[in-house]
Amino acid sequence: MVSDIISTVEFNYSGELLATGDKGGRVVIFQHEQESKNRPHLRGEYNVYSTFQSHEPEFDYLKSLEIEEKINKIRWLQQQNAAHFLLSTNDKTIKLWKISERDKRAEGYNLKDEDGRLRDPFRITSLRVPVLMPMDLMVEASPRRIFANAHTYHINSISVNSDHETYLSADDLRINLWHLEITDRSFNIVDIKPANMEELTEVITAAECHPHQCNVFVYSSSKGTIRLCDMRAGALCDRHSKFFEEPEDPSSRSFFSEIISSISDVKFSHSGRYMMTRDYLSVKVWDLNMENRPVETYQVHEYLRSKLCSLYENDCIFDKFECCWNGSDSAIMTGSYNNFFRMFDRNTRRDITLEASRESSKPRATLKPRKVSTGGKRKKDEISVDSLDFNKKILHTAWHPKDNVIAVAATNNLYIFQDKIN
Amino acid sequence: PCCAIGPPGGADGDDSLYPIAVLIDELRNEDVQLRLNSIKKLSTIALALGVERTRTELLPFLTDTIYDEDEVLLALAEQLGNFTMLVGGPEYVHCLLPPLESLATVEETVVRDKAVESLRKISQEHSPVDLEVHFEPLVKRLASGDWFTSRTSACGLFSVCYPRVSSTVKAEIRQHFRTLCSDDTPMVRRAAASKLGEFAKVLELDYVKSDIISLFTALASDEQDSVRLLAVEACVSIATLLPQEDLETLVMPTLRQAAEDKSWRVRYMVADKFSELQKAVGPEITKNDLVPAFQNLLKDCEAEVRAAAANKVKEFCENLPEDNREQIIMTHILPCVKELVSDTNQHVKSALASVIMGLSTILGKDNTIEHLLPLFLAQLKDECPEVRLNIISNLDCVNEVIGIRQLSQSLLPAIVELAEDAKWRVRLAIIEYMPLLAGQLGVEFFDEKLNTLCMAWLIDHVYAIREAATCNLMKLVEKFGADWAQNTIVPKVLGMANDPNYLHRMTTLFCINALSDVCGRDITTKQMLPVVLKMSEDQVANVRFNVAKSLQKIGPVLEKITLQNQVKPVLDKLATDKDMDVKYFAHEALSGECLPYEYKKLQWSSMLCVLVYARPQLLDSS
């Protein structure tokens, strides 16, 4: 079913919970089970903890537009008490959800007896105060705030600030700053909408707050550039403080150059020193102190460069792949086609292609590296470029903040892999 | 649903228990309104249960009820602050700590703040022993809690227990506060920074110098600007506590640093708190340090900061030491103010316009005419209506110093332009200043220049403007008297009774409602009443029932004989009108009170009236 297609995956800060959002507006939260003695070789599985409908399809009567319920992004808040909080967004509306547990229930009424029958109201001889009794654990998800009506275009990113009280939301042309407790007001901090829409040459594709410096955020554009802004400098951040752009290689310029250089995702490293951007064919790691070129570039599926024409025709060239860091920033992961996903070790420069599919990944089995043949002759175990399935794309992946546990969304399936413990 | 069955007195049960039983059961009703209602009557429940059962049964139940909606929790947190007598007096007040402790850890700031407020309140009812045995351990638990919600709540509790505990416990409290000031989460550091001033006030001066100053300096150079900006607020309280000779070394370095902070939000905070800071550091430091700092803020590169500083111009100048106030203003402040008049940002200009007139009283007549007047005139011609409005709304200050005539040549075009502004809210704002202007400009000038405007507003296409215009006329008559009214406005108002637009005809009636009282019996009887009576034959029912309402309104002004001979026959006729509403209001006017019949119909039709009036307003404001 189309509504089951997973549209975002996100671990919380401890990695204990994993949230997914789908095209049907649902959010499913998985919880890491505690280690069991029976299966000590496993670090415990993720089981469904809570499922709720975050967004419903809507209709904008003024603009005569349908608003999809699809969850574009989920972001967890730092845990502040026993409950957990997350932000989820579709194209227009951001919601703050509280996920909490309840294990007690009040019992005892004055006007009803235990089985619910009404008592004679005229024969009350004493008052009963309800008593709390233990009950089976119940997980509740309740909407706490709704941040609406601030985006004219489609929201592509939300990002919680390290000050723990604000977050930003970005659409195609604007970035807004919100206070988590205030829903009726947001501050527009970036607006790239030209006075005349015909002069529009680029759009905002992603935005993220710096993990430690509460005044810094970056946003990427469809032209393959990234701007870093400092909110200390002014209330409006139309002027950036840093501009990251890699000069184009004139020899490889083609009709598709601009399309494939569009950045589909930008993520700060946990350390805050680097950021990673994903464009159609590669992942780049940038040092925040060097604006003129990335410090590392990894090819995700270079073999597609000769196929761009057909990828343009079937619209795949516009797919928005996301990327993520591991907990120690030493490795990065991003998706590809044919249910393949790629991991790069930044220290050894080794890379690996893995496949998320029911056939190849039996529970508890080790994943085998996959290879795509690029030369003329296909070796054994290799798959030819022409037989790749472009409908099976892995756009969304997430890496546990501490452990080597990854979550990979392959259309409507969620795969969770972890490295083996010897 | 149970509460619907009333207990008309039982055979052997105690009827007085029934309402309480309902309240207790509704603590868990699915309807949040009923739960809220029960919580708000918690004292009634507690009273019925008695102190013993309140302590042993009700409070334990409430302690675990933190799953509820915010508004219920908020009400609960508030109730518990007034619960001391209901649990058995100060001896047992500590029983209230567990439920308030759990409320102090919820994620909702308003609830947490209310719980802290109640805890602060009941802390005063603890004996010194109980404070150390029960209250202080709670503060420590919150301060070392796992989640930052509890730690933020702890920040607000230190200052209430500190003065009343032994010196060993005091040392512990200081240590806890120190720890929270360097907490990992900015939320907690912010809470600590915002309570720093309050905590400093209860500390012994030596500890202020040793402990608080180092915490203050640390928070003021926090890596997050959201923390640094709160230190500015603390700066005010700390500076007030310290002797003048210590300010220079202990506070000023930090304040100077804040005024030049890299982050505009911190500088904004300095500008916003400038008057308080000025009072706290005293005249000498103000002269040497704050004057240049203020100049810089007025010239800041961020418009938000300039606007905040511009807002403080008058207050800052007022509070300068009198001996060389004029010299400081003329040489240091005025040049910056002059630049702000032509600022690129309209919020800056409008902030300045709201206070700039106040400078004239400080600088006196000659300086005002020579230096300020050109600025006022420039602002009166500003492209932004808000700037002009702010000048006009503060004309009274200038009037006192130099008289308004100096300004009138520029004033008039500015007023006319605002009066015809496309935005109805701007028009509304200028109407509200008309009576004030009329008083200042005098009747002659008014008749010549402004009267036409006042009449034009009566036929504005926005109801809110027409309504304000009517009210304006009344205030003008109060100022200029009935004779003036008879000659200038009454003929024009009455002329509108023949307007083809029924909305304008109704405006005549509304004006009469407003004016009859101030114009007096003579004008009302001879000029207004005939027009009203004639309008009772209007084709539009809305006009006719407004005639009935007007007659009721002006009735008290008229003589009995007029009422009997002229008004009553018309009302009697209207009472047999074919329209329901006309009948209703005619009856109401005749009897002077509401009639019970067709109540719903009335609501509906008055709704219709509202819609008719509201429509152009909605269109305009969009």
Short mmCIF file of N, CA and C in Angstrom, two decimals, chain A residues 323-397:
data_model
loop_
_atom_site.label_atom_id
_atom_site.label_comp_id
_atom_site.label_asym_id
_atom_site.label_seq_id
_atom_site.Cartn_x
_atom_site.Cartn_y
_atom_site.Cartn_z
N CYS A 323 21.27 11.27 4.22
CA CYS A 323 22.52 10.67 4.62
C CYS A 323 22.66 10.80 6.14
N CYS A 324 23.50 9.98 6.75
CA CYS A 324 23.65 10.10 8.20
C CYS A 324 25.06 9.69 8.65
N TRP A 325 25.41 10.17 9.84
CA TRP A 325 26.69 9.89 10.46
C TRP A 325 26.52 8.77 11.48
N ASN A 326 27.60 8.04 11.75
CA ASN A 326 27.52 7.14 12.91
C ASN A 326 27.83 7.95 14.16
N GLY A 327 27.72 7.30 15.32
CA GLY A 327 27.83 8.02 16.59
C GLY A 327 29.16 8.72 16.78
N SER A 328 30.25 8.14 16.24
CA SER A 328 31.56 8.75 16.47
C SER A 328 32.03 9.56 15.26
N ASP A 329 31.16 9.78 14.31
CA ASP A 329 31.48 10.55 13.09
C ASP A 329 32.54 9.88 12.22
N SER A 330 32.84 8.60 12.48
CA SER A 330 33.91 7.97 11.70
C SER A 330 33.36 7.28 10.45
N ALA A 331 32.07 7.13 10.37
CA ALA A 331 31.50 6.47 9.19
C ALA A 331 30.22 7.19 8.79
N ILE A 332 29.88 7.09 7.50
CA ILE A 332 28.65 7.70 7.02
C ILE A 332 27.88 6.70 6.18
N MET A 333 26.60 6.94 6.06
CA MET A 333 25.74 6.00 5.34
C MET A 333 24.74 6.79 4.51
N THR A 334 24.43 6.23 3.35
CA THR A 334 23.38 6.85 2.52
C THR A 334 22.80 5.78 1.61
N GLY A 335 21.67 6.07 1.00
CA GLY A 335 20.97 5.05 0.23
C GLY A 335 21.23 5.14 -1.26
N SER A 336 20.74 4.12 -1.96
CA SER A 336 20.87 4.06 -3.40
C SER A 336 19.65 3.32 -3.95
N TYR A 337 19.78 2.78 -5.17
CA TYR A 337 18.66 2.06 -5.77
C TYR A 337 18.80 0.55 -5.56
N ASN A 338 17.79 -0.18 -5.97
CA ASN A 338 17.81 -1.63 -5.90
C ASN A 338 17.91 -2.12 -4.45
N ASN A 339 17.37 -1.31 -3.53
CA ASN A 339 17.47 -1.61 -2.10
C ASN A 339 18.91 -1.67 -1.60
N PHE A 340 19.81 -1.05 -2.31
CA PHE A 340 21.20 -0.98 -1.86
C PHE A 340 21.39 0.25 -0.98
N PHE A 341 22.25 0.10 -0.01
CA PHE A 341 22.70 1.29 0.71
C PHE A 341 24.20 1.20 0.88
N ARG A 342 24.79 2.36 1.04
CA ARG A 342 26.25 2.46 1.02
C ARG A 342 26.77 2.97 2.35
N MET A 343 27.91 2.41 2.79
CA MET A 343 28.56 2.91 3.99
C MET A 343 30.01 3.20 3.65
N PHE A 344 30.49 4.30 4.22
CA PHE A 344 31.87 4.71 3.96
C PHE A 344 32.59 4.88 5.28
N ASP A 345 33.76 4.25 5.39
CA ASP A 345 34.57 4.44 6.58
C ASP A 345 35.51 5.60 6.30
N ARG A 346 35.42 6.66 7.09
CA ARG A 346 36.18 7.87 6.78
C ARG A 346 37.67 7.69 7.05
N ASN A 347 38.03 6.79 7.97
CA ASN A 347 39.45 6.64 8.31
C ASN A 347 40.16 5.79 7.27
N THR A 348 39.57 4.65 6.92
CA THR A 348 40.24 3.74 6.00
C THR A 348 39.87 4.03 4.55
N ARG A 349 38.87 4.89 4.35
CA ARG A 349 38.35 5.19 3.01
C ARG A 349 37.75 3.96 2.36
N ARG A 350 37.42 2.95 3.16
CA ARG A 350 36.79 1.77 2.56
C ARG A 350 35.30 2.01 2.46
N ASP A 351 34.71 1.41 1.43
CA ASP A 351 33.27 1.57 1.31
C ASP A 351 32.64 0.22 1.06
N ILE A 352 31.37 0.13 1.31
CA ILE A 352 30.69 -1.15 1.16
C ILE A 352 29.27 -0.89 0.67
N THR A 353 28.78 -1.80 -0.17
CA THR A 353 27.39 -1.72 -0.62
C THR A 353 26.66 -2.89 0.01
N LEU A 354 25.55 -2.60 0.65
CA LEU A 354 24.76 -3.67 1.26
C LEU A 354 23.34 -3.59 0.72
N GLU A 355 22.64 -4.68 0.89
CA GLU A 355 21.28 -4.72 0.37
C GLU A 355 20.30 -4.99 1.49
N ALA A 356 19.23 -4.23 1.50
CA ALA A 356 18.17 -4.47 2.47
C ALA A 356 17.02 -5.15 1.75
N SER A 357 16.92 -6.45 1.90
CA SER A 357 15.80 -7.14 1.27
C SER A 357 15.51 -8.41 2.05
N ARG A 358 14.32 -8.85 1.96
CA ARG A 358 13.92 -10.03 2.73
C ARG A 358 14.74 -11.25 2.34
N GLU A 359 15.03 -11.35 1.05
CA GLU A 359 15.73 -12.54 0.57
C GLU A 359 17.16 -12.59 1.11
N SER A 360 17.82 -11.43 1.03
CA SER A 360 19.24 -11.47 1.34
C SER A 360 19.51 -11.30 2.83
N SER A 361 18.55 -10.81 3.58
CA SER A 361 18.84 -10.57 4.98
C SER A 361 17.90 -11.35 5.88
N LYS A 362 18.19 -12.57 6.04
CA LYS A 362 17.44 -13.41 6.98
C LYS A 362 17.78 -12.91 8.39
N PRO A 363 16.84 -13.04 9.30
CA PRO A 363 17.16 -12.61 10.65
C PRO A 363 18.43 -13.29 11.15
N ARG A 364 19.25 -12.51 11.79
CA ARG A 364 20.50 -12.95 12.41
C ARG A 364 21.56 -13.40 11.41
N ALA A 365 21.29 -13.25 10.13
CA ALA A 365 22.32 -13.62 9.16
C ALA A 365 23.21 -12.41 8.89
N THR A 366 24.42 -12.69 8.43
CA THR A 366 25.32 -11.60 8.12
C THR A 366 25.03 -11.09 6.72
N LEU A 367 25.06 -9.78 6.55
CA LEU A 367 24.82 -9.21 5.23
C LEU A 367 26.03 -9.42 4.34
N LYS A 368 25.77 -9.78 3.09
CA LYS A 368 26.89 -9.93 2.16
C LYS A 368 27.05 -8.65 1.37
N PRO A 369 28.30 -8.24 1.17
CA PRO A 369 28.51 -7.06 0.35
C PRO A 369 28.02 -7.32 -1.08
N ARG A 370 27.46 -6.30 -1.70
CA ARG A 370 27.00 -6.44 -3.07
C ARG A 370 27.88 -5.58 -3.97
N LYS A 371 27.93 -5.96 -5.23
CA LYS A 371 28.75 -5.20 -6.17
C LYS A 371 27.98 -4.98 -7.45
N VAL A 372 28.13 -3.82 -8.01
CA VAL A 372 27.52 -3.53 -9.29
C VAL A 372 28.62 -3.55 -10.32
N SER A 373 28.42 -4.30 -11.41
CA SER A 373 29.50 -4.37 -12.41
C SER A 373 29.48 -3.10 -13.24
N THR A 374 30.63 -2.54 -13.37
CA THR A 374 30.71 -1.29 -14.11
C THR A 374 31.43 -1.50 -15.44
N GLY A 375 32.31 -2.47 -15.46
CA GLY A 375 33.07 -2.73 -16.68
C GLY A 375 32.24 -3.51 -17.67
N GLY A 376 32.88 -3.99 -18.70
CA GLY A 376 32.17 -4.72 -19.74
C GLY A 376 31.76 -6.10 -19.25
N LYS A 377 32.65 -6.74 -18.50
CA LYS A 377 32.38 -8.13 -18.17
C LYS A 377 31.89 -8.24 -16.74
N ARG A 378 30.79 -8.92 -16.53
CA ARG A 378 30.21 -9.03 -15.20
C ARG A 378 30.78 -10.26 -14.51
N LYS A 379 31.34 -10.01 -13.31
CA LYS A 379 31.88 -11.13 -12.56
C LYS A 379 30.75 -11.84 -11.84
N LYS A 380 31.07 -12.97 -11.27
CA LYS A 380 30.10 -13.72 -10.47
C LYS A 380 29.73 -12.87 -9.24
N ASP A 381 28.52 -12.96 -8.79
CA ASP A 381 28.02 -12.19 -7.64
C ASP A 381 27.83 -10.71 -7.95
N GLU A 382 28.13 -10.31 -9.14
CA GLU A 382 27.92 -8.90 -9.46
C GLU A 382 26.57 -8.73 -10.15
N ILE A 383 26.05 -7.53 -10.00
CA ILE A 383 24.77 -7.25 -10.64
C ILE A 383 25.02 -6.16 -11.68
N SER A 384 24.41 -6.30 -12.83
CA SER A 384 24.71 -5.32 -13.86
C SER A 384 23.85 -4.07 -13.66
N VAL A 385 24.36 -2.95 -14.11
CA VAL A 385 23.66 -1.68 -13.92
C VAL A 385 22.26 -1.74 -14.52
N ASP A 386 22.16 -2.44 -15.63
CA ASP A 386 20.87 -2.46 -16.33
C ASP A 386 19.81 -3.26 -15.58
N SER A 387 20.23 -4.14 -14.69
CA SER A 387 19.21 -4.91 -14.00
C SER A 387 18.87 -4.33 -12.62
N LEU A 388 19.39 -3.14 -12.32
CA LEU A 388 19.03 -2.51 -11.04
C LEU A 388 17.55 -2.12 -11.06
N ASP A 389 16.89 -2.31 -9.94
CA ASP A 389 15.47 -1.93 -9.85
C ASP A 389 15.39 -0.52 -9.28
N PHE A 390 14.98 0.44 -10.11
CA PHE A 390 14.96 1.84 -9.66
C PHE A 390 13.72 2.18 -8.85
N ASN A 391 12.80 1.23 -8.74
CA ASN A 391 11.65 1.49 -7.88
C ASN A 391 11.95 1.17 -6.42
N LYS A 392 13.00 0.35 -6.24
CA LYS A 392 13.38 0.02 -4.87
C LYS A 392 14.48 0.97 -4.44
N LYS A 393 14.08 2.08 -3.83
CA LYS A 393 15.10 3.06 -3.47
C LYS A 393 15.16 3.19 -1.95
N ILE A 394 16.35 3.38 -1.48
CA ILE A 394 16.50 3.62 -0.04
C ILE A 394 16.84 5.08 0.15
N LEU A 395 15.82 5.84 0.57
CA LEU A 395 16.01 7.28 0.73
C LEU A 395 16.34 7.64 2.16
N HIS A 396 15.79 6.87 3.09
CA HIS A 396 15.89 7.27 4.50
C HIS A 396 16.63 6.21 5.32
N THR A 397 17.66 6.66 6.01
CA THR A 397 18.40 5.76 6.89
C THR A 397 18.71 6.51 8.18
#
